[in-house]
Short mmCIF file of C-alpha atoms in Angstrom, two decimals:
data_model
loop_
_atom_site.label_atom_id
_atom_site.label_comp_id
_atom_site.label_asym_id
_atom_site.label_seq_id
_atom_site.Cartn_x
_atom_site.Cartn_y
_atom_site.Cartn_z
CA UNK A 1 0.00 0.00 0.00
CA UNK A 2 2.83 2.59 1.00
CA UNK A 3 4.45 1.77 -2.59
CA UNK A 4 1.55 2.26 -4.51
CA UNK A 5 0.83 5.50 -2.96
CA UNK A 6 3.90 6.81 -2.92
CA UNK A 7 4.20 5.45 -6.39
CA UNK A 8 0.77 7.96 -7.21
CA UNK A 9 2.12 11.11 -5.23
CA UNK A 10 5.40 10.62 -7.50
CA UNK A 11 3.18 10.75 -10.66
CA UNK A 12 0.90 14.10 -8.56
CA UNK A 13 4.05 16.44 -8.09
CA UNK A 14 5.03 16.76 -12.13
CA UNK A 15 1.75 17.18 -13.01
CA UNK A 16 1.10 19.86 -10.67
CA UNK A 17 4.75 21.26 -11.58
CA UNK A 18 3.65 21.05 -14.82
CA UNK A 19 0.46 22.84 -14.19
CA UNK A 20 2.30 26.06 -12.27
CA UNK A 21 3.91 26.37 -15.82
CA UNK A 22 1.26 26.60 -18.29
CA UNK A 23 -0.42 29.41 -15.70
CA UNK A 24 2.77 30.77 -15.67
CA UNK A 25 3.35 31.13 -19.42
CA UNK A 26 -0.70 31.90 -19.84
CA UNK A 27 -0.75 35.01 -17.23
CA UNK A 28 2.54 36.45 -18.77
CA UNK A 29 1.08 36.06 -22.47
CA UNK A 30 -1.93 37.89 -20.92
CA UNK A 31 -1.87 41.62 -22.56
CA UNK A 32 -1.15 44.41 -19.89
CA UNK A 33 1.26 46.05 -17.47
CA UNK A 34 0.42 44.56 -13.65
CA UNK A 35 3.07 47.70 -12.26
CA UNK A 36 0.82 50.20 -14.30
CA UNK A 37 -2.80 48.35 -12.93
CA UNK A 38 -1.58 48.91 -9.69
CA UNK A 39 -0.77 52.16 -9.78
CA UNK A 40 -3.47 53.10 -11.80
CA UNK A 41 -3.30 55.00 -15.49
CA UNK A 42 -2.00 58.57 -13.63
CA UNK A 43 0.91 57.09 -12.54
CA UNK A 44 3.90 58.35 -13.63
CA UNK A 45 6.25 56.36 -15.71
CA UNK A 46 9.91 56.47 -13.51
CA UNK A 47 6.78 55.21 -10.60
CA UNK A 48 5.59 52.23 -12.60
CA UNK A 49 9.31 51.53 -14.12
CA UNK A 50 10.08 51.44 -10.12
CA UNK A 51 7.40 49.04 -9.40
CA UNK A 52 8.39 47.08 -12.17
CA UNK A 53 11.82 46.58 -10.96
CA UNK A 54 10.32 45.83 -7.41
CA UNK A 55 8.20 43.67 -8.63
CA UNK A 56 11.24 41.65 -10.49
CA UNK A 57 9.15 42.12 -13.92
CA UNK A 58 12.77 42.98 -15.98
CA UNK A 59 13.86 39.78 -14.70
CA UNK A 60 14.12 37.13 -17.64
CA UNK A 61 11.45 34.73 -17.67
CA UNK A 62 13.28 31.61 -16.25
CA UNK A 63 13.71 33.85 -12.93
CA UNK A 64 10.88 35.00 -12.55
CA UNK A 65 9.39 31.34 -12.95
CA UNK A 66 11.64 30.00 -10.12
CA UNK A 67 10.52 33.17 -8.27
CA UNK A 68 7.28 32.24 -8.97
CA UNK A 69 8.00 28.80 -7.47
CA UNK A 70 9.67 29.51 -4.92
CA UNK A 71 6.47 32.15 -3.84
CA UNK A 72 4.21 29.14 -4.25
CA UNK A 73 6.17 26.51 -2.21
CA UNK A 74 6.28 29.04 0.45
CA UNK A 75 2.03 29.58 0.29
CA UNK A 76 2.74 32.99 -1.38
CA UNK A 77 0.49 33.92 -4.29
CA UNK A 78 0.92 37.21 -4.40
CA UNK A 79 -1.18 40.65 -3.87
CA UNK A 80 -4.48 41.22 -5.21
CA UNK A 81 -4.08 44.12 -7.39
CA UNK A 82 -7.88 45.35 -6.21
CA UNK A 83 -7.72 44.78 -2.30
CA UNK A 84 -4.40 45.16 -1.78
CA UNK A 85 -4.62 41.83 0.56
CA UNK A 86 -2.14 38.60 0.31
CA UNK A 87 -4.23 36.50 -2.54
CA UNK A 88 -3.73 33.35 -0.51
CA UNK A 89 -5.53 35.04 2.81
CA UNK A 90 -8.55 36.16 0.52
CA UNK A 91 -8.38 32.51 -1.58
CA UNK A 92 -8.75 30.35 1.76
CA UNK A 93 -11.74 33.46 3.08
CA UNK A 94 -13.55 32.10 0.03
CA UNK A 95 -12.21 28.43 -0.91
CA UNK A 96 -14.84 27.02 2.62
CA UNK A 97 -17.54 28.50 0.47
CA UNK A 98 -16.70 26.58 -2.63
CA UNK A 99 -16.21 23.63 -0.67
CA UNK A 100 -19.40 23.29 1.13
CA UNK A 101 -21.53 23.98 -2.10
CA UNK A 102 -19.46 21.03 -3.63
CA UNK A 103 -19.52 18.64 -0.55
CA UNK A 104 -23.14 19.41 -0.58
CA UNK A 105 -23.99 19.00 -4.27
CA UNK A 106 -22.17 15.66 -4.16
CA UNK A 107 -23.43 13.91 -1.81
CA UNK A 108 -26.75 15.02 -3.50
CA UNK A 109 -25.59 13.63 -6.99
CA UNK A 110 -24.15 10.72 -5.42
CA UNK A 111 -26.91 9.58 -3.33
CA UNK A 112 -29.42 9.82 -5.60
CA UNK A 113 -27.51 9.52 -8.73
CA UNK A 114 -26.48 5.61 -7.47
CA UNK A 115 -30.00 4.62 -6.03
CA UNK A 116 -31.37 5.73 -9.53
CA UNK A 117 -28.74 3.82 -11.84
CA UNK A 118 -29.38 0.86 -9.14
CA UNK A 119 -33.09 1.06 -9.52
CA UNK A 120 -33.04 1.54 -13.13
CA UNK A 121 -30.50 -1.58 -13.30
CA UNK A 122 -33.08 -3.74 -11.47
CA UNK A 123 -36.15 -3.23 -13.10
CA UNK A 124 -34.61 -2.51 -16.79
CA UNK A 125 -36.80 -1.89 -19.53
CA UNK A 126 -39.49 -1.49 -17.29
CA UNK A 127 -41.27 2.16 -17.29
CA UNK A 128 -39.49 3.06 -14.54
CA UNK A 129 -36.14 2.60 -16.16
CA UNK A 130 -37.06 4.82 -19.51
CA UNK A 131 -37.99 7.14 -16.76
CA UNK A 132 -34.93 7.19 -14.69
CA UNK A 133 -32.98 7.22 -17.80
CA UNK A 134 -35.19 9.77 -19.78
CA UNK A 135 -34.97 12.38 -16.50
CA UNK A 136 -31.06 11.54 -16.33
CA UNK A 137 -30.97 12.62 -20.06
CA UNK A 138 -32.90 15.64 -19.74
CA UNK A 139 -30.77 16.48 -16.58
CA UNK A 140 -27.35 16.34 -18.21
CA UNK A 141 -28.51 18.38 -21.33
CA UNK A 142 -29.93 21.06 -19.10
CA UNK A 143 -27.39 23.97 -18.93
CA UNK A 144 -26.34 25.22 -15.27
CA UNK A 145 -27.04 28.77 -15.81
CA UNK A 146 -30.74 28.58 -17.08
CA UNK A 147 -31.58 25.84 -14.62
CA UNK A 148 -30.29 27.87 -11.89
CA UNK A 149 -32.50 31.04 -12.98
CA UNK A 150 -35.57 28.44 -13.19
CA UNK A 151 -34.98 27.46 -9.90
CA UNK A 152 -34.54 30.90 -8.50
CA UNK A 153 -37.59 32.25 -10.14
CA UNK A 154 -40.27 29.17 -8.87
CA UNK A 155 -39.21 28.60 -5.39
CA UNK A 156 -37.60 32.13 -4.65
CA UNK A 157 -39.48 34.69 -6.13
CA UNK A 158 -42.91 32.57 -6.54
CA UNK A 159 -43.31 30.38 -3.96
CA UNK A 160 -41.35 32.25 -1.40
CA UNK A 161 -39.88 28.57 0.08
CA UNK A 162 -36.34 29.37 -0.34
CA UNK A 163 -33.85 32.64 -0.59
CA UNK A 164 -32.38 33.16 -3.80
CA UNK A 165 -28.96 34.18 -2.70
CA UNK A 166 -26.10 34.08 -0.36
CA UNK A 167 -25.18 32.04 2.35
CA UNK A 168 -27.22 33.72 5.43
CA UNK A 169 -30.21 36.44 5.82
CA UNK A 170 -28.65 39.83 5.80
CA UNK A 171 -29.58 40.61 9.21
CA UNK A 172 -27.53 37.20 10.55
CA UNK A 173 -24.00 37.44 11.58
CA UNK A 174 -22.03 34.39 11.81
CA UNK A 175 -19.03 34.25 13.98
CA UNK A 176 -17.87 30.95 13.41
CA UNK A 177 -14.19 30.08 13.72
CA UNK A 178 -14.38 28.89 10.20
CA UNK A 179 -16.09 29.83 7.24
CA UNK A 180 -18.08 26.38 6.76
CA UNK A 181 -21.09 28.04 8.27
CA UNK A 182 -23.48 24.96 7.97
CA UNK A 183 -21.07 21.77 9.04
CA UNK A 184 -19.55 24.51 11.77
CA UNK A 185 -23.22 25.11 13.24
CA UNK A 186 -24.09 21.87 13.21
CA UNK A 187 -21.37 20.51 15.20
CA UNK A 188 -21.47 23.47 17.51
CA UNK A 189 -25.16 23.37 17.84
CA UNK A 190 -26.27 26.71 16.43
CA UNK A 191 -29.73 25.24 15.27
CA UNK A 192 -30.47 28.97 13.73
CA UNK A 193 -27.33 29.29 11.73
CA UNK A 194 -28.06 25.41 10.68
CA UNK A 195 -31.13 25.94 9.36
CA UNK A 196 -30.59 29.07 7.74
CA UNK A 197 -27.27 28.69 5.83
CA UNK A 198 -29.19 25.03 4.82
CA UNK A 199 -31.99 27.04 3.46
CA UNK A 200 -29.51 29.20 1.45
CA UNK A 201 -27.53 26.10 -0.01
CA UNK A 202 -30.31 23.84 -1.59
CA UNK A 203 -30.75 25.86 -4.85
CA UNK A 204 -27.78 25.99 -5.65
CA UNK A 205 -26.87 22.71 -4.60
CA UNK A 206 -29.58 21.25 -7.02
CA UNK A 207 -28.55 23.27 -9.82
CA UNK A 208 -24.96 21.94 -9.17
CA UNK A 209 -25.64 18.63 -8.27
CA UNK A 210 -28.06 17.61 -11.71
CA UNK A 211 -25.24 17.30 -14.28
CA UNK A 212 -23.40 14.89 -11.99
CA UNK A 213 -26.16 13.25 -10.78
CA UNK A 214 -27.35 12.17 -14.22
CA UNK A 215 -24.17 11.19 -15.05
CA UNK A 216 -23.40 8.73 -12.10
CA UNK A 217 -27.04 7.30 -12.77
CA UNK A 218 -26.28 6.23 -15.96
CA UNK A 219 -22.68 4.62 -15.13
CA UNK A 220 -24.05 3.05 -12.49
CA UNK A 221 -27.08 1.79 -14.56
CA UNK A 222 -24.73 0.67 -16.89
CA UNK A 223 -21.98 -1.30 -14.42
CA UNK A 224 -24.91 -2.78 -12.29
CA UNK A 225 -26.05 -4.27 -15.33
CA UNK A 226 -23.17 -5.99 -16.52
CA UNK A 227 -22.39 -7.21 -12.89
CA UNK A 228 -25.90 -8.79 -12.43
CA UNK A 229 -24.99 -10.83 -15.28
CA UNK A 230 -22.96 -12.53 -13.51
CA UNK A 231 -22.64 -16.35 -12.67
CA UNK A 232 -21.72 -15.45 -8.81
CA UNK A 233 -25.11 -12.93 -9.02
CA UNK A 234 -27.23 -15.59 -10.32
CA UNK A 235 -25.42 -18.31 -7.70
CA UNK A 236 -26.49 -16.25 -4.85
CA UNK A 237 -30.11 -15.88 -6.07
CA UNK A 238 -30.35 -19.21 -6.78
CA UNK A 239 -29.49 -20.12 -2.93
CA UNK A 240 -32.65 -17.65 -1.75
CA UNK A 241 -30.65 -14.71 -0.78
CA UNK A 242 -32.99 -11.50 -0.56
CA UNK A 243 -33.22 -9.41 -3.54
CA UNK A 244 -32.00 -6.46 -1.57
CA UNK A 245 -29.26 -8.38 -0.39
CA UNK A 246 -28.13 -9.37 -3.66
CA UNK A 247 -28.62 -6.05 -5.09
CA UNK A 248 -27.11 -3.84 -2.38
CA UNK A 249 -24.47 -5.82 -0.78
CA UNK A 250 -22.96 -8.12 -3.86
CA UNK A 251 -23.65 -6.26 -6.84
CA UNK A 252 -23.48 -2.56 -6.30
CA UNK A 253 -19.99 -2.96 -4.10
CA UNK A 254 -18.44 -4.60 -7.31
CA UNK A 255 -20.57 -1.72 -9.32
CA UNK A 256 -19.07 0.97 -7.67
CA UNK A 257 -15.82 1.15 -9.47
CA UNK A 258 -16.27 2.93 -11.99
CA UNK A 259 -18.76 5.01 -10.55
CA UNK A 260 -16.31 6.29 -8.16
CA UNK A 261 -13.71 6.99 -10.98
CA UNK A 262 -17.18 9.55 -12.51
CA UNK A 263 -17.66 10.60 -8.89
CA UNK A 264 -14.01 12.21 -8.18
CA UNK A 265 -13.70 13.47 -11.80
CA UNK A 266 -16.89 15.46 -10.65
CA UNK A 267 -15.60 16.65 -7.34
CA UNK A 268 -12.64 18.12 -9.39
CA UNK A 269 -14.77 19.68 -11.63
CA UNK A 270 -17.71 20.92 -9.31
CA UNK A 271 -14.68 22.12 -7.40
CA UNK A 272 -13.66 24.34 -10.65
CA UNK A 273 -16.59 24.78 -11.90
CA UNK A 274 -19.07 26.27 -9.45
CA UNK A 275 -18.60 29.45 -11.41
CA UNK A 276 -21.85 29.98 -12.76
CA UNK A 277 -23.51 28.38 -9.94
CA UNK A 278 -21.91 31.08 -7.48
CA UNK A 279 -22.26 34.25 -9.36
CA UNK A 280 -26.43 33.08 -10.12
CA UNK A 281 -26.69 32.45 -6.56
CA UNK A 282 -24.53 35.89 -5.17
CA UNK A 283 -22.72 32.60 -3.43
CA UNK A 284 -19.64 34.03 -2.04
CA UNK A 285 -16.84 31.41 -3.02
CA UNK A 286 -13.67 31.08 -5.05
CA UNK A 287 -15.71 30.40 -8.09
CA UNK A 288 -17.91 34.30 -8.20
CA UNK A 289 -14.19 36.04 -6.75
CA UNK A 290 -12.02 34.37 -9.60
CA UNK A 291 -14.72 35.97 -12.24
CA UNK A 292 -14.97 39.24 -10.10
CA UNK A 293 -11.15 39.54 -10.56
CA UNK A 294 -11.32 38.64 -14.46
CA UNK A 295 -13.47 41.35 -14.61
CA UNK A 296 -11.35 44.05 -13.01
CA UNK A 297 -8.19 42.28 -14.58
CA UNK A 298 -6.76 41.25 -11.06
CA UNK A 299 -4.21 38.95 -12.39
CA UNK A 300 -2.23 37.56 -9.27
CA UNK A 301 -6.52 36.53 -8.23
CA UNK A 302 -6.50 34.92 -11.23
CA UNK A 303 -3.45 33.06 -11.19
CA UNK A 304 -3.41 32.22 -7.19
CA UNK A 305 -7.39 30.89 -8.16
CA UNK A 306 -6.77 28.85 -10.66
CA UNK A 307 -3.88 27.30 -8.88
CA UNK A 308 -5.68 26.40 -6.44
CA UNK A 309 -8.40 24.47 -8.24
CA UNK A 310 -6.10 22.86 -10.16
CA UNK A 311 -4.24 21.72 -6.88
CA UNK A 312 -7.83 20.63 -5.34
CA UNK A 313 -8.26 18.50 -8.49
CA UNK A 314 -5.01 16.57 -8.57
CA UNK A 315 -5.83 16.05 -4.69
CA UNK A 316 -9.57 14.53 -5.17
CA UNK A 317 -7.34 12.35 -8.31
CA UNK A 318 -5.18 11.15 -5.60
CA UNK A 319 -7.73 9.98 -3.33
CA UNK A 320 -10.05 8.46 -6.33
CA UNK A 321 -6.93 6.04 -6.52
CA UNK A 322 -6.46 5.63 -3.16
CA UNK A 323 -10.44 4.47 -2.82
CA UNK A 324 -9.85 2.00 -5.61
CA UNK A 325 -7.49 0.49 -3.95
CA UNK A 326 -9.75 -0.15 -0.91
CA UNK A 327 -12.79 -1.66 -3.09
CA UNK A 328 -10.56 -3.56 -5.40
CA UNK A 329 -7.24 -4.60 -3.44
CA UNK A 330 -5.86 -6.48 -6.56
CA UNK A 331 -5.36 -3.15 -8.08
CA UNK A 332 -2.62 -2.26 -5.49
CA UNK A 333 -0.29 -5.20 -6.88
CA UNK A 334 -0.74 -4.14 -10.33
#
């Protein structure tokens, strides 16, 4: 087990070296002086040659890389050419946000998205399978955006049920000692907070959650049905095991590998890809900042943003293999 992992993290640390150069080369081939945004267009020019030269901007390329490296290794990513604050102080104010809309979404996607393939598997080409499937179809071809201002419009601004944006009322002040406001005030009891900052992540946890959910239902339509083909499946009916039994605890565990390859590809991507989601929903994570600081051409945001996503996703990788090897063990001694 300690090879094979260590074997994995070998393979992690040139991809994400490789990674910190392509953002490298992209941000530098990006038009515009970062000395002369800072100081803004009346700046004079011996002021923004000076920042330039502070800023290590005459250096050639290859040293500013390694200083670039070097900043990154140490958890510097800069200063945000807007706020003025460390990028990596504002990145992790945010990043809990992003998190907890993602955490949230999946487990949504993956709950239902695996009893669905399961149920569809059982009873195929049965009306409740072209349903399943149909619904699954019509979920994955729904874009994020428009199914987000659906949502918003029918149970916000209709029906009243649910807010439409942020992550608490206005009037509510959390002062948590992290920024996961609904696993924080559940553990610490804050029933209020709970309930609220619950309220204020189911909209846009359902428009997150439906791509991946209709993907995992149909992988896991498709791997339950191959596996109930079985001889071993049909051995175990035959000597008046439960359906359930059969179902739950023989088939879907040998099911579920490929579903959990589909579910951490999704993490990474709900991870990078809440952007829509958050600036629909006002929902104030990395995803709504990153496109806030396109917009105003905050570069080091940028950069120090997409960073860390990519980071995040090479992570949830890592543990996708480190999950296979606890379902399957015979891929270990591959």
């Amino acid at each position: 087990m300690v090879r094979y992992l260590a074997k994995r993290i070998g393979l992690a640390i040139p991809t994400a070296l490789g990674v910190l150069v392509v953002i490298f080369v992209l941000m530098r081939a990006i038009p515009g002086d970062p000395a002369r945004l800072m100081l803004g267009e009346r700046a004079s020019p011996e002021a923004v040659a000076a920042l330039r030269e502070q800023m290590g901007l005459n250096d050639p390329l290859y040293v500013q890389f390694f200083t670039f490296l070097g900043d990154v290794l140490r958890g510097d990513l800069g200063v945000s050419l807007q706020s003025r604050q460390p990028v990596t102080a504002e990145l992790m104010a945010r990043y809990p946000a992003t998190v907890e809309l993602a955490i949230f979404a999946m487990l949504l996607a993956s709950v239902l998205g695996i009893l669905a393939g399961v149920v569809s598997a059982v009873w195929r080409n049965s009306l409740l399978d072209y349903g399943v499937m149909a619904a699954a179809l019509v979920g994955v071809s729904m874009p994020i955006f428009w199914l987000g201002l659906v949502l918003m419009m029918l149970f916000s601004v209709r029906l009243h049920w649910l807010p439409a944006g942020g992550r608490l009322d206005a009037r509510m002040i959390w002062d948590g000692a992290t920024q996961f406001v609904v696993l924080e005030s559940l553990v610490r009891g804050h029933w209020t907070v709970f309930v609220t900052g619950l309220r204020h992540l189911i909209l846009p946890g359902i428009a997150l959650a439906t791509i991946p959910l209709s993907i995992i239902a149909r992988i896991t339509r498709s791997s339950m049905l191959e596996v109930l083909n079985l001889d071993y499946i049909r051995t175990a009916r035959a000597k008046g095991l439960p359906n359930w039994r059969v179902n739950f605890r023989h088939a879907l565990k040998n099911a579920l590998l490929p579903v959990v390859t589909i579910i951490g590809l999704q993490v990474g991507l709900l991870l990078g890809g809440a952007v829509l989601t958050e600036t629909i929903f006002s929902w104030p994570g990395i995803g709504r900042y990153i496109v806030m600081a396109i917009s105003a051409r905050d570069y080091p945001v940028v950069q120090g943003g997409i960073l860390l996503i990519t980071l995040a996703m090479i992570l949830v990788n890592l543990l996708v293999d480190v999950i296979y090897t606890l379902i399957d063990p015979r891929i270990r001694y591959q």
